[in-house]
Amino acid sequence: MTTQSIKVTIKRGPDGQGAFDVPAHDNQTVLDVVSWVQQNADPTLSYRFACRVGMCGSCAMMVNGVPRWTCRTHISKVIKDGAVTIAPLRNLPVIKDLVVDMDPFFDKWVEAEGVHHGSLTRHDPIAPVDETSATRVEANAGIECINCSVCYAACDTVAGNPDYLGPAALQRAWTLLNDAKDEGRGAILDAVSGSGGCHNCHSIGSCTTYCPNDLDPMSAIAGLKRETTKSFFRRGR
Ligand code: FES
């Protein structure tokens, strides 16, 4: 433990912010800093977290202008000149302080048909899945998404076009499109080729750069672009 302190600025609402001197500790995370402020300096500060171990995806915030999962981000990696600025995630409405409304993010998963389209019942035998098939490999590539919305906050296309479905929803659509157990291929292709769909993506790649789980939404969206284009010509429209 050290006796140094960190100069922490926390953005609160469109105009407000607070400045705090937070004691520095070894192995301290950004979430530790926010928790210290709430517990020791300002109990009215609102923020969101649950697991603290990179599983639930609820703790994402902007840290020095970059979206990050704060429970797995050490202060030592982001601090600049002894200071750090923490703000709510970009591209989502702020409810209070560091808490954003995730509804638009999850609504887009549904819009993108990023929900399982099953056809079997509990009475059917379990369908075998070939884990080595090319489609299963594609499906597995994005399956560890924890819905943290870091990619959504990083996306300049979402910032410029609020109707764009965004990288997380499109990646989930790609996962399901490649899932042999999903029966929604036509619905998915229609959903992701609409006005807010995959063809809005400019392949800037911020989603892939900042994904804390090292997933690659940009490649998933590229896959959707290929499949929707093939489908367009196959269907003759
Ligand atoms: S608190 Fe669960 S991912 Fe950070």
Tab-separated table of C-alpha atoms and ligand atoms in Angstrom:
chain	number	residue	atom	x	y	z
A	1	MET	CA	0.000	0.000	0.000
A	2	THR	CA	1.196	3.521	-0.741
A	3	THR	CA	0.252	6.886	0.696
A	4	GLN	CA	-0.135	8.536	-2.696
A	5	SER	CA	-3.475	9.638	-3.985
A	6	ILE	CA	-5.164	9.672	-7.377
A	7	LYS	CA	-6.952	12.732	-8.698
A	8	VAL	CA	-10.293	11.356	-9.846
A	9	THR	CA	-12.837	13.308	-11.862
A	10	ILE	CA	-16.272	11.737	-12.193
A	11	LYS	CA	-18.690	13.126	-14.768
A	12	ARG	CA	-22.196	13.423	-13.378
A	13	GLY	CA	-24.960	14.263	-15.781
A	14	PRO	CA	-24.614	16.493	-18.827
A	15	ASP	CA	-22.937	19.396	-17.035
A	16	GLY	CA	-21.850	18.260	-13.590
A	17	GLN	CA	-18.740	16.555	-12.341
A	18	GLY	CA	-16.999	15.845	-9.060
A	19	ALA	CA	-13.301	15.892	-8.165
A	20	PHE	CA	-11.941	13.510	-5.530
A	21	ASP	CA	-8.549	12.579	-4.059
A	22	VAL	CA	-8.617	8.806	-3.723
A	23	PRO	CA	-5.915	6.883	-1.810
A	24	ALA	CA	-3.811	4.796	-4.166
A	25	HIS	CA	-3.296	1.089	-3.557
A	26	ASP	CA	-1.464	-1.699	-5.307
A	27	ASN	CA	-3.589	-3.648	-7.805
A	28	GLN	CA	-6.391	-1.095	-7.530
A	29	THR	CA	-9.052	-1.239	-10.250
A	30	VAL	CA	-11.125	1.598	-11.676
A	31	LEU	CA	-14.162	0.034	-10.010
A	32	ASP	CA	-12.304	0.073	-6.673
A	33	VAL	CA	-11.792	3.822	-7.117
A	34	VAL	CA	-15.466	4.460	-7.899
A	35	SER	CA	-16.495	2.325	-4.912
A	36	TRP	CA	-14.110	4.258	-2.635
A	37	VAL	CA	-15.677	7.550	-3.718
A	38	GLN	CA	-19.186	6.241	-3.096
A	39	GLN	CA	-18.294	4.728	0.289
A	40	ASN	CA	-16.030	7.484	1.615
A	41	ALA	CA	-16.650	10.778	-0.162
A	42	ASP	CA	-20.093	10.920	-1.766
A	43	PRO	CA	-22.721	8.293	-0.917
A	44	THR	CA	-25.077	9.780	-3.521
A	45	LEU	CA	-22.864	8.614	-6.390
A	46	SER	CA	-24.702	6.051	-8.521
A	47	TYR	CA	-22.893	3.350	-10.477
A	48	ARG	CA	-23.500	-0.249	-11.456
A	49	PHE	CA	-21.593	-3.481	-10.869
A	50	ALA	CA	-22.297	-7.030	-9.753
A	51	CYS	CA	-19.650	-9.726	-10.120
A	52	ARG	CA	-16.337	-7.799	-9.919
A	53	VAL	CA	-14.678	-10.595	-11.935
A	54	GLY	CA	-15.440	-9.781	-15.567
A	55	MET	CA	-18.467	-12.035	-15.924
A	56	CYS	CA	-21.652	-9.958	-15.654
A	57	GLY	CA	-20.795	-7.026	-17.935
A	58	SER	CA	-22.508	-4.435	-15.746
A	59	CYS	CA	-19.551	-2.257	-14.729
A	60	ALA	CA	-18.559	-0.689	-18.062
A	61	MET	CA	-17.770	3.057	-18.058
A	62	MET	CA	-15.727	5.551	-20.040
A	63	VAL	CA	-12.253	5.821	-18.520
A	64	ASN	CA	-10.167	8.710	-19.849
A	65	GLY	CA	-12.480	8.719	-22.878
A	66	VAL	CA	-12.202	4.979	-23.585
A	67	PRO	CA	-14.907	2.383	-22.832
A	68	ARG	CA	-13.673	-0.288	-20.407
A	69	TRP	CA	-14.914	-2.960	-17.998
A	70	THR	CA	-13.906	-1.206	-14.823
A	71	CYS	CA	-13.662	-4.255	-12.551
A	72	ARG	CA	-10.851	-5.698	-14.680
A	73	THR	CA	-9.071	-2.447	-15.518
A	74	HIS	CA	-6.205	-1.570	-13.215
A	75	ILE	CA	-5.708	2.099	-12.485
A	76	SER	CA	-2.008	1.669	-13.219
A	77	LYS	CA	-2.882	0.967	-16.870
A	78	VAL	CA	-5.011	4.076	-17.427
A	79	ILE	CA	-3.727	6.762	-15.058
A	80	LYS	CA	-2.198	9.824	-16.726
A	81	ASP	CA	-0.191	12.365	-14.721
A	82	GLY	CA	-1.719	10.978	-11.532
A	83	ALA	CA	-5.277	11.578	-12.721
A	84	VAL	CA	-8.170	9.660	-14.202
A	85	THR	CA	-11.536	10.801	-15.549
A	86	ILE	CA	-14.515	8.465	-15.322
A	87	ALA	CA	-17.779	9.011	-17.199
A	88	PRO	CA	-20.912	7.059	-18.129
A	89	LEU	CA	-20.804	4.890	-21.258
A	90	ARG	CA	-21.128	6.722	-24.549
A	91	ASN	CA	-24.073	6.161	-26.924
A	92	LEU	CA	-26.608	5.319	-24.208
A	93	PRO	CA	-28.956	7.597	-22.226
A	94	VAL	CA	-27.694	8.478	-18.755
A	95	ILE	CA	-30.061	7.632	-15.920
A	96	LYS	CA	-27.879	9.086	-13.147
A	97	ASP	CA	-24.153	9.679	-12.710
A	98	LEU	CA	-22.395	6.565	-14.089
A	99	VAL	CA	-25.552	4.520	-14.673
A	100	VAL	CA	-26.842	4.327	-18.252
A	101	ASP	CA	-30.125	2.990	-19.590
A	102	MET	CA	-29.304	-0.339	-21.273
A	103	ASP	CA	-32.772	-0.742	-22.829
A	104	PRO	CA	-31.807	0.637	-26.280
A	105	PHE	CA	-28.846	-1.759	-26.324
A	106	PHE	CA	-30.901	-4.853	-25.512
A	107	ASP	CA	-33.853	-3.777	-27.659
A	108	LYS	CA	-31.488	-3.910	-30.618
A	109	TRP	CA	-30.597	-7.535	-29.866
A	110	VAL	CA	-34.281	-8.327	-30.371
A	111	GLU	CA	-34.480	-6.112	-33.481
A	112	ALA	CA	-31.508	-7.978	-34.948
A	113	GLU	CA	-33.282	-11.311	-34.241
A	114	GLY	CA	-30.467	-12.048	-31.811
A	115	VAL	CA	-32.727	-14.449	-29.963
A	116	HIS	CA	-32.830	-18.237	-30.330
A	117	HIS	CA	-35.326	-19.529	-32.881
A	118	GLY	CA	-35.903	-23.098	-31.776
A	119	SER	CA	-38.041	-25.793	-33.396
A	120	LEU	CA	-37.585	-28.775	-31.085
A	121	THR	CA	-39.459	-29.568	-27.910
A	122	ARG	CA	-38.270	-31.202	-24.715
A	123	HIS	CA	-39.667	-34.467	-26.065
A	124	ASP	CA	-37.335	-34.522	-29.074
A	125	PRO	CA	-33.962	-36.252	-28.803
A	126	ILE	CA	-30.988	-33.949	-28.195
A	127	ALA	CA	-29.659	-32.838	-31.574
A	128	PRO	CA	-25.993	-33.722	-32.094
A	129	VAL	CA	-23.696	-30.759	-32.851
A	130	ASP	CA	-20.436	-31.140	-34.757
A	131	GLU	CA	-18.080	-28.897	-32.771
A	132	THR	CA	-15.507	-29.023	-35.557
A	133	SER	CA	-17.732	-27.772	-38.392
A	134	ALA	CA	-16.873	-24.389	-39.919
A	135	THR	CA	-20.247	-22.933	-38.944
A	136	ARG	CA	-19.903	-24.095	-35.332
A	137	VAL	CA	-16.462	-22.528	-35.136
A	138	GLU	CA	-17.999	-19.242	-36.348
A	139	ALA	CA	-20.845	-19.559	-33.843
A	140	ASN	CA	-18.460	-20.252	-30.970
A	141	ALA	CA	-16.214	-17.303	-31.863
A	142	GLY	CA	-18.644	-14.739	-30.484
A	143	ILE	CA	-20.450	-16.754	-27.864
A	144	GLU	CA	-18.559	-15.358	-24.865
A	145	CYS	CA	-20.106	-11.893	-25.223
A	146	ILE	CA	-21.014	-10.636	-21.731
A	147	ASN	CA	-23.327	-7.821	-22.973
A	148	CYS	CA	-21.180	-5.123	-21.386
A	149	SER	CA	-21.862	-2.625	-24.198
A	150	VAL	CA	-18.213	-1.575	-24.437
A	151	CYS	CA	-18.285	-2.206	-28.207
A	152	TYR	CA	-21.526	-0.244	-28.510
A	153	ALA	CA	-19.998	2.719	-26.664
A	154	ALA	CA	-16.866	2.510	-28.816
A	155	CYS	CA	-18.789	2.517	-32.116
A	156	ASP	CA	-18.659	5.784	-34.079
A	157	THR	CA	-21.403	4.510	-36.394
A	158	VAL	CA	-23.796	4.173	-33.450
A	159	ALA	CA	-22.784	7.684	-32.370
A	160	GLY	CA	-23.731	9.055	-35.786
A	161	ASN	CA	-26.773	6.859	-36.416
A	162	PRO	CA	-28.806	5.923	-33.340
A	163	ASP	CA	-30.835	3.451	-35.439
A	164	TYR	CA	-27.766	1.322	-36.197
A	165	LEU	CA	-28.120	-2.038	-34.468
A	166	GLY	CA	-24.523	-1.959	-33.293
A	167	PRO	CA	-21.744	-4.517	-32.978
A	168	ALA	CA	-23.023	-6.624	-30.083
A	169	ALA	CA	-26.495	-7.268	-31.510
A	170	LEU	CA	-25.063	-7.985	-34.956
A	171	GLN	CA	-22.437	-10.325	-33.542
A	172	ARG	CA	-25.157	-12.263	-31.723
A	173	ALA	CA	-27.162	-12.440	-34.965
A	174	TRP	CA	-24.054	-13.873	-36.685
A	175	THR	CA	-23.623	-16.435	-33.899
A	176	LEU	CA	-27.209	-17.628	-34.313
A	177	LEU	CA	-27.003	-17.597	-38.109
A	178	ASN	CA	-24.173	-20.115	-37.785
A	179	ASP	CA	-25.850	-22.191	-35.086
A	180	ALA	CA	-27.164	-25.478	-36.530
A	181	LYS	CA	-29.839	-25.536	-33.799
A	182	ASP	CA	-31.275	-22.140	-34.785
A	183	GLU	CA	-34.122	-22.103	-37.297
A	184	GLY	CA	-34.302	-18.337	-37.839
A	185	ARG	CA	-31.962	-17.885	-40.801
A	186	GLY	CA	-34.459	-15.983	-42.973
A	187	ALA	CA	-35.643	-13.776	-40.122
A	188	ILE	CA	-32.061	-12.952	-39.108
A	189	LEU	CA	-30.974	-12.082	-42.650
A	190	ASP	CA	-34.021	-9.836	-43.099
A	191	ALA	CA	-33.435	-8.124	-39.746
A	192	VAL	CA	-29.755	-7.385	-40.270
A	193	SER	CA	-30.168	-6.117	-43.835
A	194	GLY	CA	-32.631	-3.374	-42.875
A	195	SER	CA	-31.921	0.337	-42.648
A	196	GLY	CA	-30.147	0.009	-39.281
A	197	GLY	CA	-28.390	-3.201	-40.243
A	198	CYS	CA	-24.916	-4.539	-40.943
A	199	HIS	CA	-24.304	-2.548	-44.133
A	200	ASN	CA	-24.032	0.638	-42.065
A	201	CYS	CA	-20.764	-0.633	-40.595
A	202	HIS	CA	-17.691	1.209	-41.907
A	203	SER	CA	-15.283	-1.450	-40.587
A	204	ILE	CA	-13.467	1.060	-38.389
A	205	GLY	CA	-13.008	-1.753	-35.888
A	206	SER	CA	-13.327	0.052	-32.561
A	207	CYS	CA	-15.642	-2.752	-31.406
A	208	THR	CA	-12.924	-5.347	-31.911
A	209	THR	CA	-10.216	-3.071	-30.513
A	210	TYR	CA	-11.999	-2.434	-27.225
A	211	CYS	CA	-13.901	-5.699	-26.606
A	212	PRO	CA	-12.665	-6.736	-23.148
A	213	ASN	CA	-13.165	-10.421	-23.988
A	214	ASP	CA	-11.080	-10.215	-27.165
A	215	LEU	CA	-14.049	-10.980	-29.400
A	216	ASP	CA	-14.162	-9.762	-32.995
A	217	PRO	CA	-17.554	-8.189	-33.787
A	218	MET	CA	-16.128	-6.475	-36.880
A	219	SER	CA	-15.452	-9.853	-38.517
A	220	ALA	CA	-18.889	-11.103	-37.476
A	221	ILE	CA	-20.465	-8.075	-39.159
A	222	ALA	CA	-18.344	-8.724	-42.259
A	223	GLY	CA	-19.797	-12.248	-42.279
A	224	LEU	CA	-23.314	-10.821	-42.133
A	225	LYS	CA	-22.529	-8.488	-45.026
A	226	ARG	CA	-21.407	-11.485	-47.119
A	227	GLU	CA	-24.405	-13.644	-46.231
A	228	THR	CA	-26.995	-10.898	-46.730
A	229	THR	CA	-25.483	-10.054	-50.112
A	230	LYS	CA	-25.521	-13.714	-51.197
A	231	SER	CA	-29.092	-14.025	-49.984
A	232	PHE	CA	-30.086	-10.882	-51.917
A	233	PHE	CA	-28.894	-12.368	-55.200
A	234	ARG	CA	-30.257	-15.850	-54.425
A	235	ARG	CA	-33.682	-14.443	-53.730
A	236	GLY	CA	-33.473	-12.235	-56.832
A	237	ARG	CA	-34.305	-9.030	-55.046
B	1	FES	S1	-18.694	-6.166	-12.281
B	1	FES	FE1	-19.232	-7.851	-13.547
B	1	FES	S2	-18.028	-7.543	-15.357
B	1	FES	FE2	-17.373	-5.966	-14.007
